[in-house]
Coordinates of N, CA and C in Angstrom, one line a residue:
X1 N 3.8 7.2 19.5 CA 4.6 8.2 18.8 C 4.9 7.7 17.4
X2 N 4.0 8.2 16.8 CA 4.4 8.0 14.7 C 5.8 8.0 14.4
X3 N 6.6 8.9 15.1 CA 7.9 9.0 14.4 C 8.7 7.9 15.2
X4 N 8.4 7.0 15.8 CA 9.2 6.1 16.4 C 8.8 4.9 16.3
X5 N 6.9 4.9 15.1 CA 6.7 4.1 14.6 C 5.4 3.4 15.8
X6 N 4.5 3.1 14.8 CA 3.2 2.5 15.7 C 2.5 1.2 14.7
X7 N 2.2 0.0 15.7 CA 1.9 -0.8 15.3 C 0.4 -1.3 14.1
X8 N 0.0 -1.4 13.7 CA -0.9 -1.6 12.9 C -2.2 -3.0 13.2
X9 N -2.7 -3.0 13.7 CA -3.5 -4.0 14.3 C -5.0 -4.4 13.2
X10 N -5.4 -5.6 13.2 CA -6.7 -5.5 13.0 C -7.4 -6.8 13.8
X11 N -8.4 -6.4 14.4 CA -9.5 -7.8 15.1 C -8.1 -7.9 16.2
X12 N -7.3 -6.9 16.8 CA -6.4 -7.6 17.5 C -4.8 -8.4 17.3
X13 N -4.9 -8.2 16.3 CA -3.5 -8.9 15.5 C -2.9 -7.9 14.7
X14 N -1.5 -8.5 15.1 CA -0.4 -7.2 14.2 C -0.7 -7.7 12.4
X15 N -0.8 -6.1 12.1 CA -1.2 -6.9 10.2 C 0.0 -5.7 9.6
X16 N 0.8 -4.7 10.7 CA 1.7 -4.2 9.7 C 2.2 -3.1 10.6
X17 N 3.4 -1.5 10.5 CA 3.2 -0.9 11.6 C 3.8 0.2 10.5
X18 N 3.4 1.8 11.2 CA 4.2 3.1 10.4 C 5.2 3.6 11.0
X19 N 5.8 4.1 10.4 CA 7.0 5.2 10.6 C 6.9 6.5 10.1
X20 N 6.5 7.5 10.9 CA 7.1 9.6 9.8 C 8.2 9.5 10.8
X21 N 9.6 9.9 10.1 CA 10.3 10.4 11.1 C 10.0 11.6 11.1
X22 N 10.7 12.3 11.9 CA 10.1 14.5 12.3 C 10.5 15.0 11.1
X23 N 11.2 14.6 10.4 CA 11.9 15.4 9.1 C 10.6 15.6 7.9
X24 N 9.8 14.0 8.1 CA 8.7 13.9 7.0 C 7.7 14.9 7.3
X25 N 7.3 15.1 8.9 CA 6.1 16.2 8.7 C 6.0 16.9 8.4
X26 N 4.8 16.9 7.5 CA 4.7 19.2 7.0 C 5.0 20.5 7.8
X27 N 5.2 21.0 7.2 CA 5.6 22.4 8.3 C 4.8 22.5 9.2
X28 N 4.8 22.5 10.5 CA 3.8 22.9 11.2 C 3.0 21.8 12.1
X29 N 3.2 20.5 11.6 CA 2.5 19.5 12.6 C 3.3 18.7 13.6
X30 N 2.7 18.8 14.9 CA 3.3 18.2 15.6 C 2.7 17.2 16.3
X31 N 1.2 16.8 15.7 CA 0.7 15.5 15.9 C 0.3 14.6 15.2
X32 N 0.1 13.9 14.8 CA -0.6 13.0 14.4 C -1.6 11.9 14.9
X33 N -2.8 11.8 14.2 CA -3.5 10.7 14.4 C -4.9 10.3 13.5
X34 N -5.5 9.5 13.8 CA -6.3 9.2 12.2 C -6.4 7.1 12.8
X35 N -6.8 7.1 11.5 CA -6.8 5.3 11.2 C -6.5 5.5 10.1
X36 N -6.2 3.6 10.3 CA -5.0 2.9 8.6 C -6.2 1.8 8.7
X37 N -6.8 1.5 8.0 CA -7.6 0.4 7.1 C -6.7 -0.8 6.7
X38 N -6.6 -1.9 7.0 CA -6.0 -3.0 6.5 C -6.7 -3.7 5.7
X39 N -6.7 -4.4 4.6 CA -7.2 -5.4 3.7 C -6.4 -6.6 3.4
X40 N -6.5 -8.1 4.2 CA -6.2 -8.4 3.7 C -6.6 -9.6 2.3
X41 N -5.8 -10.1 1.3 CA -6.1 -10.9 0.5 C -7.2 -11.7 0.5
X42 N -6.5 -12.7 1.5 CA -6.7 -13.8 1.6 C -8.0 -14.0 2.9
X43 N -8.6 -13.1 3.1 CA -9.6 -12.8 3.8 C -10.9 -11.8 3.6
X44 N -10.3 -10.7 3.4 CA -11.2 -9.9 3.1 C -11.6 -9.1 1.6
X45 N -12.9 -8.7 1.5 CA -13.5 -8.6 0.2 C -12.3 -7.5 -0.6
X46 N -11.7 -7.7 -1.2 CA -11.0 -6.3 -2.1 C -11.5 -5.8 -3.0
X47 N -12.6 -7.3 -4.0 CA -12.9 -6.0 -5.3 C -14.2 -5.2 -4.6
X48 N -14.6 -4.9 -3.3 CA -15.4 -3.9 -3.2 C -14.7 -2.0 -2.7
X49 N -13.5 -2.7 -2.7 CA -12.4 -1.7 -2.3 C -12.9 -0.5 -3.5
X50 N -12.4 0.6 -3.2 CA -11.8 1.7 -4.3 C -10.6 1.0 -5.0
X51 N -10.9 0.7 -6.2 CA -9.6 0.3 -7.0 C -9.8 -1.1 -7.0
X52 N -11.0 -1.9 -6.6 CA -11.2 -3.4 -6.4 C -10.9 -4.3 -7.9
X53 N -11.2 -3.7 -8.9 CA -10.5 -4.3 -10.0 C -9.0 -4.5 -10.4
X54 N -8.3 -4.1 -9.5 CA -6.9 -3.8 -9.8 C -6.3 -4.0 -10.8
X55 N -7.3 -2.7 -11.6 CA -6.3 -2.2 -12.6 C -5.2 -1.7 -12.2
X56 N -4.4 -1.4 -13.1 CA -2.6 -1.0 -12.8 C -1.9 0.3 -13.6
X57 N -1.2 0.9 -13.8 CA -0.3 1.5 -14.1 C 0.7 1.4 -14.2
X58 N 2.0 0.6 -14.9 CA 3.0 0.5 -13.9 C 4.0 1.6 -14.2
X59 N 4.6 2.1 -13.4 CA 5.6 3.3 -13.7 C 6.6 3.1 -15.0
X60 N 6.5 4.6 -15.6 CA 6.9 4.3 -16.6 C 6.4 4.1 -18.1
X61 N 4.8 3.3 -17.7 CA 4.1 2.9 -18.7 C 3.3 3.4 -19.4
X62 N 3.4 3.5 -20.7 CA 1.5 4.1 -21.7 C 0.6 4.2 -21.2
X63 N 0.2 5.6 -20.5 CA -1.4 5.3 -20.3 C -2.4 4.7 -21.0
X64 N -1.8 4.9 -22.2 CA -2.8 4.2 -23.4 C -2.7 2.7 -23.3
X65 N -2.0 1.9 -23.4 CA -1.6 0.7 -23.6 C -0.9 -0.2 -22.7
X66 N -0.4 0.3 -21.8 CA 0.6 0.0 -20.3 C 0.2 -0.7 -19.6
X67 N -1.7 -0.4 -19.2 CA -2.1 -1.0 -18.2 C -2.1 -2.5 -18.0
X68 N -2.1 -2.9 -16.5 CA -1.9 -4.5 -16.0 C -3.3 -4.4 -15.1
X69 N -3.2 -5.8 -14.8 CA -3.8 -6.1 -14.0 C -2.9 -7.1 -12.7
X70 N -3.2 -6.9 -11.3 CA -2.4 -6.7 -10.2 C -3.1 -8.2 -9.1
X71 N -1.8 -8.8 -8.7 CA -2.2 -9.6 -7.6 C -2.1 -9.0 -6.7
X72 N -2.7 -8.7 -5.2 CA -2.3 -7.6 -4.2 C -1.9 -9.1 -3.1
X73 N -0.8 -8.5 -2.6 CA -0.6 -9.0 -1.3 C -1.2 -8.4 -0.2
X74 N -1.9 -7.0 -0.3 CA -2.6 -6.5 0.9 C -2.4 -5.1 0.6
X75 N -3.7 -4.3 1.1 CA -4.1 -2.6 0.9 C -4.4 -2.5 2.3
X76 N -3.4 -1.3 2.2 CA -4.2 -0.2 4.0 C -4.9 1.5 3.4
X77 N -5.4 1.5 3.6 CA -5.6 3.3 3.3 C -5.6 4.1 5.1
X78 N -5.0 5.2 4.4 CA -4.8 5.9 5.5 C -5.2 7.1 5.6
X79 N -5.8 7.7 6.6 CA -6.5 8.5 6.8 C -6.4 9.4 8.0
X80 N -5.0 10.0 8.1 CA -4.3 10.8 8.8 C -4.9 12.5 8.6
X81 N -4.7 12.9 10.0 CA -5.0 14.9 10.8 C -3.7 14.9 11.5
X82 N -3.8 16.4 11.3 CA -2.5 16.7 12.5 C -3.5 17.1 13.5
X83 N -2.1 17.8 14.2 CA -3.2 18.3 15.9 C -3.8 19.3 15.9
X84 N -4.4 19.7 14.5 CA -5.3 20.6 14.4 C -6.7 20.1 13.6
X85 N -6.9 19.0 13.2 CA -7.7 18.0 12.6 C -7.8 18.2 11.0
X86 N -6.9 18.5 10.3 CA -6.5 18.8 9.0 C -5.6 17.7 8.4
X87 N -6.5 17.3 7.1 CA -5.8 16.4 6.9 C -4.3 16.3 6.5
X88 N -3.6 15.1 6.7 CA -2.2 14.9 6.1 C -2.1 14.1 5.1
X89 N -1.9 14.2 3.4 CA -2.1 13.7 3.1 C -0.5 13.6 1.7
X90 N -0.3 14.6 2.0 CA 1.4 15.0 1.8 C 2.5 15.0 2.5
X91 N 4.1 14.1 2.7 CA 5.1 14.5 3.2 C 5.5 15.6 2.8
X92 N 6.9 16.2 3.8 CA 7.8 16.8 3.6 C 8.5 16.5 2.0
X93 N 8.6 17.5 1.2 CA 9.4 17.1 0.1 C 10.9 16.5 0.1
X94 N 10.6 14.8 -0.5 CA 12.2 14.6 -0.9 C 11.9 13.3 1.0
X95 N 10.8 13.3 1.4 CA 10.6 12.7 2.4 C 10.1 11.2 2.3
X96 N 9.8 10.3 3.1 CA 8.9 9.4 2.9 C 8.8 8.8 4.6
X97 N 7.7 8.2 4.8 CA 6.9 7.2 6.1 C 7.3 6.0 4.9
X98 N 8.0 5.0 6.8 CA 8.0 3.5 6.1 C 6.5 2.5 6.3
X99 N 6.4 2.1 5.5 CA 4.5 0.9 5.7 C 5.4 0.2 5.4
X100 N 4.6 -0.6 6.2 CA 5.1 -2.4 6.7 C 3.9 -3.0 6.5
X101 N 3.4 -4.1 5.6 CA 2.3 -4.8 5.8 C 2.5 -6.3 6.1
X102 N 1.9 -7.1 6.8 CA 2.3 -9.0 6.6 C 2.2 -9.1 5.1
X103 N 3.2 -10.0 5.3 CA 3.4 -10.4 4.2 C 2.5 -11.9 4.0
X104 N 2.1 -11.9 3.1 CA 1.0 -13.2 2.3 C 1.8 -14.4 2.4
X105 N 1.1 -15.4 2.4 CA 2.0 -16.7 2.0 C 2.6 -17.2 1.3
X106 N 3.8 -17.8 0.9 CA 4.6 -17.7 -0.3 C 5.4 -16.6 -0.5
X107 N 5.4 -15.3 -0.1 CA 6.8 -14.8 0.3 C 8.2 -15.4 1.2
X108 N 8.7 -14.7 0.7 CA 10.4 -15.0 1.5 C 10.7 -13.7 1.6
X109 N 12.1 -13.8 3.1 CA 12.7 -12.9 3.1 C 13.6 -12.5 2.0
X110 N 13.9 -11.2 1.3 CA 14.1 -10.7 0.5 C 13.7 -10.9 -1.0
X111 N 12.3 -11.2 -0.7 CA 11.4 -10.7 -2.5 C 10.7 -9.6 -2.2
X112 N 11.1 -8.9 -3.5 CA 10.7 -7.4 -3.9 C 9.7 -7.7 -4.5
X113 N 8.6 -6.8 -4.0 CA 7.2 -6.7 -4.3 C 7.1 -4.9 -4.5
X114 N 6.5 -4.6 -6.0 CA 6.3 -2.9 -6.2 C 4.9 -2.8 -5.4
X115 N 5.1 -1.1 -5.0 CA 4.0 -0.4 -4.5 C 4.0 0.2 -4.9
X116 N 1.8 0.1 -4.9 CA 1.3 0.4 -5.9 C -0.1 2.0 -4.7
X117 N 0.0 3.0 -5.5 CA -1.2 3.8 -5.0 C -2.3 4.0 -6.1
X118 N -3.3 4.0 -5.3 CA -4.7 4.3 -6.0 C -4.7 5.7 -6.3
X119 N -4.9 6.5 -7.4 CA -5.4 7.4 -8.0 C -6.8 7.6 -8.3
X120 N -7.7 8.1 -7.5 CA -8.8 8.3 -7.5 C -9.3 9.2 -8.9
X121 N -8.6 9.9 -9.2 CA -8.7 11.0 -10.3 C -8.9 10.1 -11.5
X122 N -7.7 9.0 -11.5 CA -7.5 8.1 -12.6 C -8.4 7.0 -12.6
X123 N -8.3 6.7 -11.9 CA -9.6 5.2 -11.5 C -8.5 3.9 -11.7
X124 N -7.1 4.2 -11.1 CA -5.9 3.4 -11.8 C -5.2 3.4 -10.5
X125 N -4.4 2.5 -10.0 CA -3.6 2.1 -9.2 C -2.4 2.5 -9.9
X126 N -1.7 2.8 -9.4 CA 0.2 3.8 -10.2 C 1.2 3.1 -9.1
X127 N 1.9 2.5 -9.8 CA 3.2 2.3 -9.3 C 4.8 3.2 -8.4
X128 N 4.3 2.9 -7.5 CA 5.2 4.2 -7.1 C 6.3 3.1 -5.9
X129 N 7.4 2.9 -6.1 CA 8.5 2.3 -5.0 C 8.2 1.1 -5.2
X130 N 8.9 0.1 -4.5 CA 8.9 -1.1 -4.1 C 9.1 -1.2 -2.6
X131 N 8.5 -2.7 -1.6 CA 8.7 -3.0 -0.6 C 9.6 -4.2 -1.1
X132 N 10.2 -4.6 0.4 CA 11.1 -5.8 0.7 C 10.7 -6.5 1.7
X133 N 10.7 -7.9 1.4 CA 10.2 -8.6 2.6 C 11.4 -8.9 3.5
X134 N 10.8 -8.9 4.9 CA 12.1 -8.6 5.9 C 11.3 -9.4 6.6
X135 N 12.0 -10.0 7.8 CA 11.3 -10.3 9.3 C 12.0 -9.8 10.5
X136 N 11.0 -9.4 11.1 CA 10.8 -8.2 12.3 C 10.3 -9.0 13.0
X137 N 10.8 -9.0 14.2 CA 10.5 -10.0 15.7 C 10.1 -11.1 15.5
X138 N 9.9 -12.1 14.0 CA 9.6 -13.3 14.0 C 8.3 -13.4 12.9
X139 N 7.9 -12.0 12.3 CA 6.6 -11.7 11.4 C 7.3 -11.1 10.3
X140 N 7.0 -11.6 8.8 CA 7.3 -11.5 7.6 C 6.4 -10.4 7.3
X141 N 7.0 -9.3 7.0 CA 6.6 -8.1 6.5 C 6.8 -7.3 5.4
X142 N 6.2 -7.0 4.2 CA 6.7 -6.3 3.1 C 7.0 -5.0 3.7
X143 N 7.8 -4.0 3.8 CA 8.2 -2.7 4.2 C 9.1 -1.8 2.8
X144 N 8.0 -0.6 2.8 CA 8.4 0.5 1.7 C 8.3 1.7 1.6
X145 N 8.8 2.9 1.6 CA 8.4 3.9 1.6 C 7.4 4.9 0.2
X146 N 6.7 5.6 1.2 CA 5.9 6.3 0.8 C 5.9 7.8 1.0
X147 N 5.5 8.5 0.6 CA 5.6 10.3 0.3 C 4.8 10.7 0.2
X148 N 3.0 9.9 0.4 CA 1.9 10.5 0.6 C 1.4 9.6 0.8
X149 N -0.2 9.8 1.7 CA -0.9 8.8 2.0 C -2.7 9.0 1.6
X150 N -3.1 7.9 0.9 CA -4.1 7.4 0.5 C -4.4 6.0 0.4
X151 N -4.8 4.9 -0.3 CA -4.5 3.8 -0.1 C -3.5 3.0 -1.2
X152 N -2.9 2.7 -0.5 CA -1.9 1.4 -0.7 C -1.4 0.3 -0.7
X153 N -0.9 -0.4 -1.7 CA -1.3 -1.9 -1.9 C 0.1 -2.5 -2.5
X154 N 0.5 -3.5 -2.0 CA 1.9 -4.3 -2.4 C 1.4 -5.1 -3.3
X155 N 1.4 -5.3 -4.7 CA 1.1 -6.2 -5.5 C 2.2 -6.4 -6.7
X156 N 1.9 -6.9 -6.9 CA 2.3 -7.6 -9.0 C 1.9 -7.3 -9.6
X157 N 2.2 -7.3 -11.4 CA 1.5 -8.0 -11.9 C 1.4 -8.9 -12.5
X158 N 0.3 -9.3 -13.0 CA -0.7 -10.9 -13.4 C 0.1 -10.8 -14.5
X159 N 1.1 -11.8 -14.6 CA 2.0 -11.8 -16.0 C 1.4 -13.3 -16.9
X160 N 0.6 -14.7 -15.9 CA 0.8 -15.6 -16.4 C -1.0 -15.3 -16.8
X161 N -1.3 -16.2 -17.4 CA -2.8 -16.2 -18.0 C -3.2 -17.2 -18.7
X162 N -4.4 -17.9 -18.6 CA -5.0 -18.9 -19.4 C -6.1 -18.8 -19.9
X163 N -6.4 -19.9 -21.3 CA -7.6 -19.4 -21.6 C -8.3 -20.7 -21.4
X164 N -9.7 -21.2 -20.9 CA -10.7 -21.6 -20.7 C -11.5 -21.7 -21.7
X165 N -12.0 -23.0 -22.4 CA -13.4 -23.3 -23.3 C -14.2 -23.7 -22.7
X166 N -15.5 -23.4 -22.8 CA -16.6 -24.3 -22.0 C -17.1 -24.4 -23.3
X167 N -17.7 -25.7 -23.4 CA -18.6 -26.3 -24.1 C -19.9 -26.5 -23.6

């Protein structure tokens, strides 16, 4: 049951879980189901991802001039139908599903990490909310709400930088 929240698994291990409560579904659905895609960092390939260069947007910013580039803590895309096989890819207005992903190493409970969605149209990751790291039964999890689903990614950005001579 989505609205009471389902766990997120990958190879067998918890990597995050969702929440719609009934308020969030669109008019008219009373099911859900689909897959969520997990990516994580420190394992698996990202820049072959959609959006693998993580470029950035951050809310707020110049499209002209604004853009960052993004450390990700981890990307799920989600690929939700209701019970008529139609995709879901919009909440209820003024609504949001909570995503929960593990959190990376070097988090702590209570660091704010922004979420970020990929914009296919744009070719740009957009800043939309922030997660919080919390622990849930003993597993450090960024958790944040969302108001539509495509893929999603808890990152930064790359604020520090060096430069490199080779001779």
């Amino acid at each position: 049951d989505i609205t009471q929240g389902v766990q997120i698994n990958k190879d067998g291990a918890p990597v995050g879980s969702l929440i719609i409560p009934t308020t969030a579904l669109p008019t008219g659905v009373s099911g859900v189901t689909g897959s969520i895609t997990y990516l994580d960092p420190e394992t698996d390939d990202i820049l072959s991802m959609p959006g693998g260069d993580l470029l950035a947007l951050p809310e707020g910013a110049d499209p002209n001039d604004g853009q960052v580039t993004l450390e990700t803590f981890g990307m799920m895309e989600f690929d939700l139908v209701d019970q008529d096989g139609n995709p879901i890819t919009e909440l209820a207005i003024d609504e949001t599903a909570e995503v929960c992903m593990k959190a990376t190493s070097g988090l702590v409970v209570g660091d704010v990490i922004p979420l970020w969605y990929y914009d296919e149209d744009a070719g740009l990751w957009k800043e939309e909310g922030e997660g919080t790291v919390v622990n849930r039964d003993g597993e450090l999890l960024i958790c944040g709400g969302v108001g539509h689903f495509s893929w999603w990614n808890y990152d930064q950005p790359i604020t520090t930088h060096s430069c490199m001579r080779y001779s």
